[in-house]
XYZ file of C-alpha atoms in Angstrom:
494
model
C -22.403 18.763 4.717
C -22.784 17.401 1.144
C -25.987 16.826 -0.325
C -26.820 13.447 -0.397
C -29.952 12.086 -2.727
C -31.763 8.490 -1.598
C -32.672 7.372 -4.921
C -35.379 4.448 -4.978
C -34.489 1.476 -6.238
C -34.831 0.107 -9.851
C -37.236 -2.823 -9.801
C -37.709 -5.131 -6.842
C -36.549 -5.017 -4.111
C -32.280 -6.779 -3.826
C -32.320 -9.838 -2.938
C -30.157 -9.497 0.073
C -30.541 -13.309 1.515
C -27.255 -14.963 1.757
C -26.986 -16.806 -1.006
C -23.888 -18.907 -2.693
C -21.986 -16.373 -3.196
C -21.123 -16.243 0.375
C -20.464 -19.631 0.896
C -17.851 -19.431 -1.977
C -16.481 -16.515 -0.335
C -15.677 -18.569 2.704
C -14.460 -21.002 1.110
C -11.991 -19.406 -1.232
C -11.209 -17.934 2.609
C -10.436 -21.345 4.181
C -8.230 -22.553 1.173
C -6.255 -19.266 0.990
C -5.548 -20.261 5.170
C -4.835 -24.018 4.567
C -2.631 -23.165 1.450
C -0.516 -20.849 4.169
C -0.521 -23.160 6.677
C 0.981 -25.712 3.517
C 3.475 -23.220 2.480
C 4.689 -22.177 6.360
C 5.064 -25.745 6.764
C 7.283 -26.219 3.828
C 9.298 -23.145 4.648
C 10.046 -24.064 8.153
C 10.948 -26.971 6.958
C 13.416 -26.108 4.289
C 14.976 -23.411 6.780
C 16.019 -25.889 9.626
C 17.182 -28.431 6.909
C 19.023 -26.268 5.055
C 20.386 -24.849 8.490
C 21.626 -28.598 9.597
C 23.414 -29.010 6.036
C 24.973 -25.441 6.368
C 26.075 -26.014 9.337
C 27.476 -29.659 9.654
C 28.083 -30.135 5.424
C 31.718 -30.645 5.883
C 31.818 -30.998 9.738
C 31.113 -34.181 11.950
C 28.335 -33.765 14.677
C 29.987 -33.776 18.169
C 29.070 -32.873 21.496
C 25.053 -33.109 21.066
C 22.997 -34.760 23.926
C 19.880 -34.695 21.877
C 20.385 -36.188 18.071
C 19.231 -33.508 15.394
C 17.091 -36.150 14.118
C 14.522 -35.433 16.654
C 15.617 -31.837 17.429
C 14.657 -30.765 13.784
C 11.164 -31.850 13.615
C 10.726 -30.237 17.253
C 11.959 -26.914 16.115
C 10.050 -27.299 13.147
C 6.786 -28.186 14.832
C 7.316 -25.274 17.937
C 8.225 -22.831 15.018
C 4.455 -23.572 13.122
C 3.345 -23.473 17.195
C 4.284 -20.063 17.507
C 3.106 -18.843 14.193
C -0.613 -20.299 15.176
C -0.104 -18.846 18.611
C 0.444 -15.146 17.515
C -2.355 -15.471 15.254
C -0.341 -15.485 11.897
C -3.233 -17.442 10.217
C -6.021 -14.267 11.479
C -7.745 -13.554 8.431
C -8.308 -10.074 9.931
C -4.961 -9.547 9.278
C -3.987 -11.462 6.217
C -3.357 -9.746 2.765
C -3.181 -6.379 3.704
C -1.204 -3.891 5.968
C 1.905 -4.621 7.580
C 0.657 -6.655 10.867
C 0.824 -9.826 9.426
C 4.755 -9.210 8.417
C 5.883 -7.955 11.482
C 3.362 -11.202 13.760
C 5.848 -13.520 10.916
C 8.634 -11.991 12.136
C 7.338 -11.519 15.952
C 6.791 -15.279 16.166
C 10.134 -16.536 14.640
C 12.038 -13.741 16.604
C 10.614 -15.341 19.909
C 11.147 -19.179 19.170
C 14.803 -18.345 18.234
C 15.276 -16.421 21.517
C 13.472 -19.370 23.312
C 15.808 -21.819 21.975
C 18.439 -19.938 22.427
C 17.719 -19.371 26.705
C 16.662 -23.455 26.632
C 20.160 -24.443 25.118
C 21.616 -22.474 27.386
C 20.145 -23.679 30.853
C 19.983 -27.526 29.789
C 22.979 -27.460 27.633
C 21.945 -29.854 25.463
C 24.960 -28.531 22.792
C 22.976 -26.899 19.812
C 25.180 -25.797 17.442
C 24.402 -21.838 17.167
C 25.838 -21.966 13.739
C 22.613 -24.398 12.677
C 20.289 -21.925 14.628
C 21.490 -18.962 12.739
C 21.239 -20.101 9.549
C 18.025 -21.824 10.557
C 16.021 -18.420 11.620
C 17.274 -16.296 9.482
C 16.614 -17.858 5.881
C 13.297 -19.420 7.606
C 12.132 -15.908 8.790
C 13.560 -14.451 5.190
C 11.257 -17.247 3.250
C 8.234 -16.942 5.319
C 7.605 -13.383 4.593
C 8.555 -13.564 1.313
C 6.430 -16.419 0.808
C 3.313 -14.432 2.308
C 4.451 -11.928 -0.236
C 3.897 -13.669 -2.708
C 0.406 -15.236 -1.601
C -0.214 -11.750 -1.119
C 0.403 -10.297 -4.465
C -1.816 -13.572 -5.764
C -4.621 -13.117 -3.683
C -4.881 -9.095 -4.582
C -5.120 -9.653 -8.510
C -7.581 -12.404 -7.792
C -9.402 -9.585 -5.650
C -9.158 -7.266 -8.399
C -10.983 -9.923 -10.656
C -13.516 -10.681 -8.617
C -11.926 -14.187 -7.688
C -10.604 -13.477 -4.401
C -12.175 -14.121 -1.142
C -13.098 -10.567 0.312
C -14.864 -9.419 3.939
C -18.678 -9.029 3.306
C -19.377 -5.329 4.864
C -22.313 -3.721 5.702
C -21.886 -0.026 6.469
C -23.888 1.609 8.990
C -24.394 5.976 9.534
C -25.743 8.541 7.820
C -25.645 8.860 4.007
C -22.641 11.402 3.738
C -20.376 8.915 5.371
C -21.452 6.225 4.431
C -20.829 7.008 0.767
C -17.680 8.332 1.663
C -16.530 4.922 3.322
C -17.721 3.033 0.355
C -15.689 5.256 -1.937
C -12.378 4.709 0.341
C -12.654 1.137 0.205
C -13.346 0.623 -3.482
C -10.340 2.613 -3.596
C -8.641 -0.514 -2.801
C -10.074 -3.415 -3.486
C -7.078 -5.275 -3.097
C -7.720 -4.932 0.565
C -10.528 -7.048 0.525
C -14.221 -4.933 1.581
C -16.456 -5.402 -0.606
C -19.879 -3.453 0.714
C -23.060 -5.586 -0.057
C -25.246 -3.047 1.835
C -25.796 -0.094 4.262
C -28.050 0.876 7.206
C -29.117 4.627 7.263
C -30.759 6.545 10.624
C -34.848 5.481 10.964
C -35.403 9.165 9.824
C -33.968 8.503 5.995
C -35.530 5.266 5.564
C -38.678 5.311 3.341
C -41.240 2.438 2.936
C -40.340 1.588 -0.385
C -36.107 0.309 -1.362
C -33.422 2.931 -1.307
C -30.076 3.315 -2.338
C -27.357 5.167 -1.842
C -25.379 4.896 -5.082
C -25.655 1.698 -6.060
C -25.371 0.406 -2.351
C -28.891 -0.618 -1.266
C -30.330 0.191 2.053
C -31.750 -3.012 3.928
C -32.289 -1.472 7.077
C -32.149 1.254 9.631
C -30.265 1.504 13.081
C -32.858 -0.562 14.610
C -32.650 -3.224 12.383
C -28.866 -4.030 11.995
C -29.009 -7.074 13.332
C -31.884 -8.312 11.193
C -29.430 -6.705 7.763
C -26.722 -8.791 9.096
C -29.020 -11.893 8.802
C -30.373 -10.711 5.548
C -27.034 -10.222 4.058
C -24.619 -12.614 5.098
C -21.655 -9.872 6.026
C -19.015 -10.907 8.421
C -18.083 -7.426 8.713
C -19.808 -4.396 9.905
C -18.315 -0.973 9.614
C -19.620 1.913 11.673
C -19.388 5.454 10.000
C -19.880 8.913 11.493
C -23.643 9.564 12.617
C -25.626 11.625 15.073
C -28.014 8.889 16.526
C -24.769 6.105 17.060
C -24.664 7.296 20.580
C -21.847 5.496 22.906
C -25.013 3.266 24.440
C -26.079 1.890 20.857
C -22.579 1.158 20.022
C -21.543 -0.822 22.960
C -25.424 -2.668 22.680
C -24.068 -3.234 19.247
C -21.055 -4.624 20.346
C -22.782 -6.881 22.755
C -24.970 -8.112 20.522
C -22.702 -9.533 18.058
C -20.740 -11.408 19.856
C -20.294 -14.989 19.488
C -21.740 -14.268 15.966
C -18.307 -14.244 13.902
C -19.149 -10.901 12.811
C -16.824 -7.891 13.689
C -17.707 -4.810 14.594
C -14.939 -1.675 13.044
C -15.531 1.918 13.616
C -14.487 4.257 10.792
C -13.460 7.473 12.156
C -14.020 10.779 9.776
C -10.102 11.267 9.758
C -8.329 9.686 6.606
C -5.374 9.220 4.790
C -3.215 9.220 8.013
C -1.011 6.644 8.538
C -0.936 4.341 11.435
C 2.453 5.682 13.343
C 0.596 9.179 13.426
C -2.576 7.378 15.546
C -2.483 6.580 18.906
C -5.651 5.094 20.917
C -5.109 6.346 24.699
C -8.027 5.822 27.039
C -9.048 8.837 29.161
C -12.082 8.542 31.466
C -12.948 5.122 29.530
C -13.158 6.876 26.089
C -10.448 5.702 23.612
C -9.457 9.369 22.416
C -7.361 8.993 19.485
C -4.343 10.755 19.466
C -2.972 12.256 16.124
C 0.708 13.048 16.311
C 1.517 16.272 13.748
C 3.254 15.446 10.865
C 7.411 15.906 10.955
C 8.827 18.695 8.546
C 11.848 19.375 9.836
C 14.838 17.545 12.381
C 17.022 14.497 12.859
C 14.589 11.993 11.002
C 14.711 14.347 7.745
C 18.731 14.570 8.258
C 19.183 11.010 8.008
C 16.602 11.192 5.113
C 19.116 14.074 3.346
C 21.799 11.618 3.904
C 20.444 8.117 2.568
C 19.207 10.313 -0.725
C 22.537 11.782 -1.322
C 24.246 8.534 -0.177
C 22.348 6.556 -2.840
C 21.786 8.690 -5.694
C 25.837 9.233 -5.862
C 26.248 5.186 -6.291
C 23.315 5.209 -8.451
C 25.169 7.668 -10.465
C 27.952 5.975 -10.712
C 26.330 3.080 -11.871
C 24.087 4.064 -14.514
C 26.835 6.315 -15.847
C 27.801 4.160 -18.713
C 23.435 3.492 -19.194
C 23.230 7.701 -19.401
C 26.140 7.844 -22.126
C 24.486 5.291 -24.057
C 21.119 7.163 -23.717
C 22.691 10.298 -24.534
C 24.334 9.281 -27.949
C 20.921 7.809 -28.821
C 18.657 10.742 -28.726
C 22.021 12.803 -30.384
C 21.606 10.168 -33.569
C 17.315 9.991 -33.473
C 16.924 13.932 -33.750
C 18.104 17.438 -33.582
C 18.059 18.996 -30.412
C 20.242 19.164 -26.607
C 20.292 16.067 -24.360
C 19.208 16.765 -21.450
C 15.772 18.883 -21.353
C 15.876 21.366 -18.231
C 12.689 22.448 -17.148
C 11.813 24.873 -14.098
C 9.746 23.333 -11.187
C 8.608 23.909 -8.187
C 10.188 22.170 -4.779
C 10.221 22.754 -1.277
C 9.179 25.661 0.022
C 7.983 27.039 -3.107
C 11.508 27.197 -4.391
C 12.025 27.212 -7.911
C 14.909 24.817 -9.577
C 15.900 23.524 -12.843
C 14.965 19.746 -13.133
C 16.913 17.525 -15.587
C 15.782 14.669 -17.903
C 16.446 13.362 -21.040
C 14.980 14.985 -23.771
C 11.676 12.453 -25.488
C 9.957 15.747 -27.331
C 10.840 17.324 -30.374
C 12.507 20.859 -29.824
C 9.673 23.000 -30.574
C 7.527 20.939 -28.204
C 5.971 23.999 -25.549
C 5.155 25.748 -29.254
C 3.006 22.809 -30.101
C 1.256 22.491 -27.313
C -1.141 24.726 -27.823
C -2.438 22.786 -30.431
C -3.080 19.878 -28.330
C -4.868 21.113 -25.500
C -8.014 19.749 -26.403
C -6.930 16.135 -26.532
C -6.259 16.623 -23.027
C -6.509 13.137 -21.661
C -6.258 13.383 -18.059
C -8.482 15.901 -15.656
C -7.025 19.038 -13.349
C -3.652 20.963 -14.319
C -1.466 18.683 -16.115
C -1.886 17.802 -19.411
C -0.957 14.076 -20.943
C -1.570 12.267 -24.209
C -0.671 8.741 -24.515
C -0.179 9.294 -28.028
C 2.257 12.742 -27.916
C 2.859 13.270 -31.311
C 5.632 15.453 -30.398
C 7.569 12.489 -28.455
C 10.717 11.130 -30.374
C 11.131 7.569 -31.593
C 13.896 6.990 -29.322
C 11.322 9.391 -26.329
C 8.862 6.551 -26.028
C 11.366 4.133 -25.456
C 12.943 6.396 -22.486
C 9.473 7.004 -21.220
C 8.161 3.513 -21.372
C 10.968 2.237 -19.137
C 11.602 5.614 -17.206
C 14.776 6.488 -18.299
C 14.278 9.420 -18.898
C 14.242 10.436 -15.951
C 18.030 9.076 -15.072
C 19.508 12.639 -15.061
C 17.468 13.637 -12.197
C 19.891 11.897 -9.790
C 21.961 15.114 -10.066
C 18.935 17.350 -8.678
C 18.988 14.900 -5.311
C 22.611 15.061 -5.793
C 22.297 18.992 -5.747
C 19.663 19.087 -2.892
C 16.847 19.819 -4.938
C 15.005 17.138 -4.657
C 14.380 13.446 -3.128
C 14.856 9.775 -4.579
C 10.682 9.653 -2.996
C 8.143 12.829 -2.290
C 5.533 14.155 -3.813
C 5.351 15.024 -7.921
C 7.659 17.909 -8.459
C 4.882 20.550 -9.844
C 5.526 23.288 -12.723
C 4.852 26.573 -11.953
C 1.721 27.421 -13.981
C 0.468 24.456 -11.764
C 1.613 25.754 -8.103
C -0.057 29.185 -9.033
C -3.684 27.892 -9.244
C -2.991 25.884 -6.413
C -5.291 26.326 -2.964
C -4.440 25.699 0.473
C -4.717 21.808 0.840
C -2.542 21.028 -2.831
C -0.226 23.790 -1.566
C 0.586 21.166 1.347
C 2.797 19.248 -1.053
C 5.253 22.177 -1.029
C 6.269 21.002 3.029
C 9.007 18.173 1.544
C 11.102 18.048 -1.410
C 9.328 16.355 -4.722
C 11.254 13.432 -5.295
C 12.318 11.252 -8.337
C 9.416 8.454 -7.478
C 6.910 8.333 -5.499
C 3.241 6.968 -4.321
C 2.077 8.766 -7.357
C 4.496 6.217 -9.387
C 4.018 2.852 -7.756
C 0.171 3.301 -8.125
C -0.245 4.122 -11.550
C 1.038 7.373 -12.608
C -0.504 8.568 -15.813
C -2.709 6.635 -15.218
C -4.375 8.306 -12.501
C -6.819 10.691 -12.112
C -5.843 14.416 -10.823
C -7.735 13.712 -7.542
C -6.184 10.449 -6.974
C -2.593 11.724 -7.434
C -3.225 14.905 -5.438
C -4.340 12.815 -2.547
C -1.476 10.339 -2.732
C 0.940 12.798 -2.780
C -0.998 14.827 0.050
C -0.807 11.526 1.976
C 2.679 10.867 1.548
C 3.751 14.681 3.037
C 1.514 13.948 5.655
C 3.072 10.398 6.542
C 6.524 10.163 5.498
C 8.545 7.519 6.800
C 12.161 6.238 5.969
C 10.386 2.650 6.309
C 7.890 3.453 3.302
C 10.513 5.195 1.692
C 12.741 2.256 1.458
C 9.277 0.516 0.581
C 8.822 2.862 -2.315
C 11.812 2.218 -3.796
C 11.274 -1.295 -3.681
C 7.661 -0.667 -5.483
C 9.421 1.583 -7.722
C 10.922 -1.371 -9.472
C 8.328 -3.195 -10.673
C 6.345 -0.417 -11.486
C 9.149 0.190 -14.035
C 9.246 -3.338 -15.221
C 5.243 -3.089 -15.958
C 5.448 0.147 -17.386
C 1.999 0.939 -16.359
C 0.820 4.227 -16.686
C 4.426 5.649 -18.338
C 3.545 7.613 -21.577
């Protein structure tokens, strides 16, 4: 287990006593709710207006028993019924992760198919044309308007201006620094740790801290920290002394508090399709489903790749020529720069992209080695001296990169995986990096969407390790999506 150092703490004691702070927090909380209660409002509202106007616009109303005058506000007011009912305004589930999307959709699937059975049996003549229209842009325009709010809310988090879950992490010191690392990770998800709880044995008589997390209490005291503190969260990590008995006490004894109780098992960075929760005996054993390498779900991954990089092609044909005769005027040199990398299964292939470097590029790298700017096996410089005039362009906007369509074209690679490596890089690799070998690399990525460059080795090892271990055509699609306006900010391409 890794060493772990309690360091005392500098000066007094924290002041852990809940103090504005947390009052602001819940508010900012409260408005972020009422604001999508607002919005919902005003969506469901456009969505059944505009489906009355689509639907009757040139078309006299016949054959209704019940005028649309009161059957819109109805529909409008069951609709915001349903969305309350399945817990669409849970702030346990709002701004991050795909639950609250699919309760958006959940909600409006089952009002439409309730309206739909009630016109039916009462035939009170509903036009289906007006329902159609109605559900589908209102669905549509809800999630995209929590999209939105979403986006919002996570650059206020990563200012500090956000509302965010108070959590106080309880286990022992290993774990609980490596939960505080995960989830500063993110902090667009919205955990911000304000302290941690350590086994009686660890705690000393004078303040600790782990990091710069203090300790305000021990396992028999984590109901007076959650006083102390203010959290509305508490995570449980791994430990020893957190038998079963302690944690259901624990349970018990904050209810009716409005302060939830998580466990954080050890295993991470795997997805939530991979993890099942069965219980056996009264234990809920999770279940961890191995990852899928090979059959009909990688097929129809082949497929959509191939399908879409040919029409991508064929679009950005006329982009590529235009590319092309640009780096032919701005220096000497071929095109299209073909360098060897590494791809599934350790096979070797040629990868195409437009050259950005001056001919004589590998030569001069030598020379820059020690302005190295990024850590483990690759090397970057965000000022390359050897990058063209008409190269930084390419790069900034990812252009470059346009010619690889022909390697997914060719099979040797994927419009999403992992980084494709270069050799000198696969042969220093050890068993966990040599995990991203199991899929094809592919043209984007998580590696892309989250920063590239601008990562750190680690970081980029472990999203691409993540991604191999959790593929999905559902994030790959979402990938693609991300891919775009990772493009349009340029971040990280240099």
């Amino acid at each position: 287990m890794t060493s772990v150092t309690l360091a005392p703490s500098s000066g007094t004691r924290p002041d852990t006593r809940p103090d504005a702070s947390v009052a602001t927090l819940r508010l900012r909380q409260h408005r972020y709710v009422r604001t999508l209660v607002v919005v919902d409002a005003a969506v469901v509202a456009t969505a059944v207006l505009a489906g009355y106007i689509g639907r009757f616009y040139d078309t006299p109303v016949i054959g209704v028993q019940v005028p649309y005058y009161v059957i819109l506000p109805v529909l409008a007011v069951v609709w915001l019924l349903s969305l309350k009912g399945l817990r669409c305004y849970d702030d346990r589930v709002l701004g991050y992760g795909a639950d609250e999307y699919r309760r958006i959709f959940s909600a409006s699937a089952r009002v439409a198919g309730g309206v739909a059975i009630a016109g039916y049996a009462v035939d009170i003549g509903v036009a289906r044309g007006f329902l159609a229209i109605s559900f589908a842009l209102g669905t549509v325009l809800l999630i995209t308007a929590r999209w939105a709010a979403r986006k919002r809310l996570h650059r206020q988090r990563r200012n500090g201006r956000g509302w965010a879950r108070r959590v106080l992490v309880v286990g022992d010191a290993p774990h609980v620094l490596e939960l505080v690392h995960t989830l500063r990770r993110e902090p667009y998800a919205g955990y911000h740790v304000v302290g941690a709880c350590i086994p009686d044995a660890l705690l000393a008589p004078v303040p600790q801290r782990l990091g710069d997390v203090p300790v305000v209490g021990s396992f028999r005291s984590i109901l007076d920290a959650v006083a102390a503190t203010g959290v509305d969260t508490v995570a449980v990590t791994a430990s020893g002394e957190l038998t079963a008995g302690r944690l259901r006490r624990l349970g018990w004894q904050l209810e009716g508090t409005d302060v939830d109780l998580v466990l954080a098992p050890a295993l991470t960075d795997v997805a939530g399709p991979r993890i099942h929760t069965r219980p056996v005996a009264g234990l809920p054993l999770i279940h961890v489903e191995s990852p899928e390498f090979r059959g009909g779900r990688k097929l129809i991954k082949e497929l959509i790749d191939r399908s879409i990089a040919l029409l991508a092609t064929l679009v950005a044909l006329p982009v590529m020529i235009a590319i092309a005769l640009a780096i032919k005027i701005d220096s000497r040199g071929p095109v299209i720069f073909r360098q060897t990398r590494v791809g599934l299964d350790s096979r070797e292939f040629g990868v195409f992209k437009f050259r950005t470097m001056v001919t004589n590029a590998d030569a001069l790298l030598a020379e820059l080695k020690a302005k190295n700017e990024t850590d483990g096996l690759m090397f970057k410089m965000r000022n390359d001296p050897r990058v063209t005039r008409v190269g930084r362009f390419l790069r900034k906007w990812s252009l470059d990169e346009l010619p690889q369509l022909f390697n997914v074209l060719l099979g040797h690679m994927s419009l999403v995986g992992p980084r494709p490596p270069l050799p000198s890089e696969v042969a220093r690799y050890d068993g966990d990096l040599a995990r991203r070998l199991l899929v094809k690399p592919g043209m984007t990525g998580l590696w892309q969407v989250s920063g590239r460059s601008d990562l750190s080795w680690e970081d980029g090892v472990r999203l691409d390790l993540f991604y191999v271990e959790n593929w999905s055509l559902a994030a790959d699609l979402t990938i693609l999506w991300k891919t775009v306006g990772a493009v349009i900010r340029s971040r990280g391409a240099y």
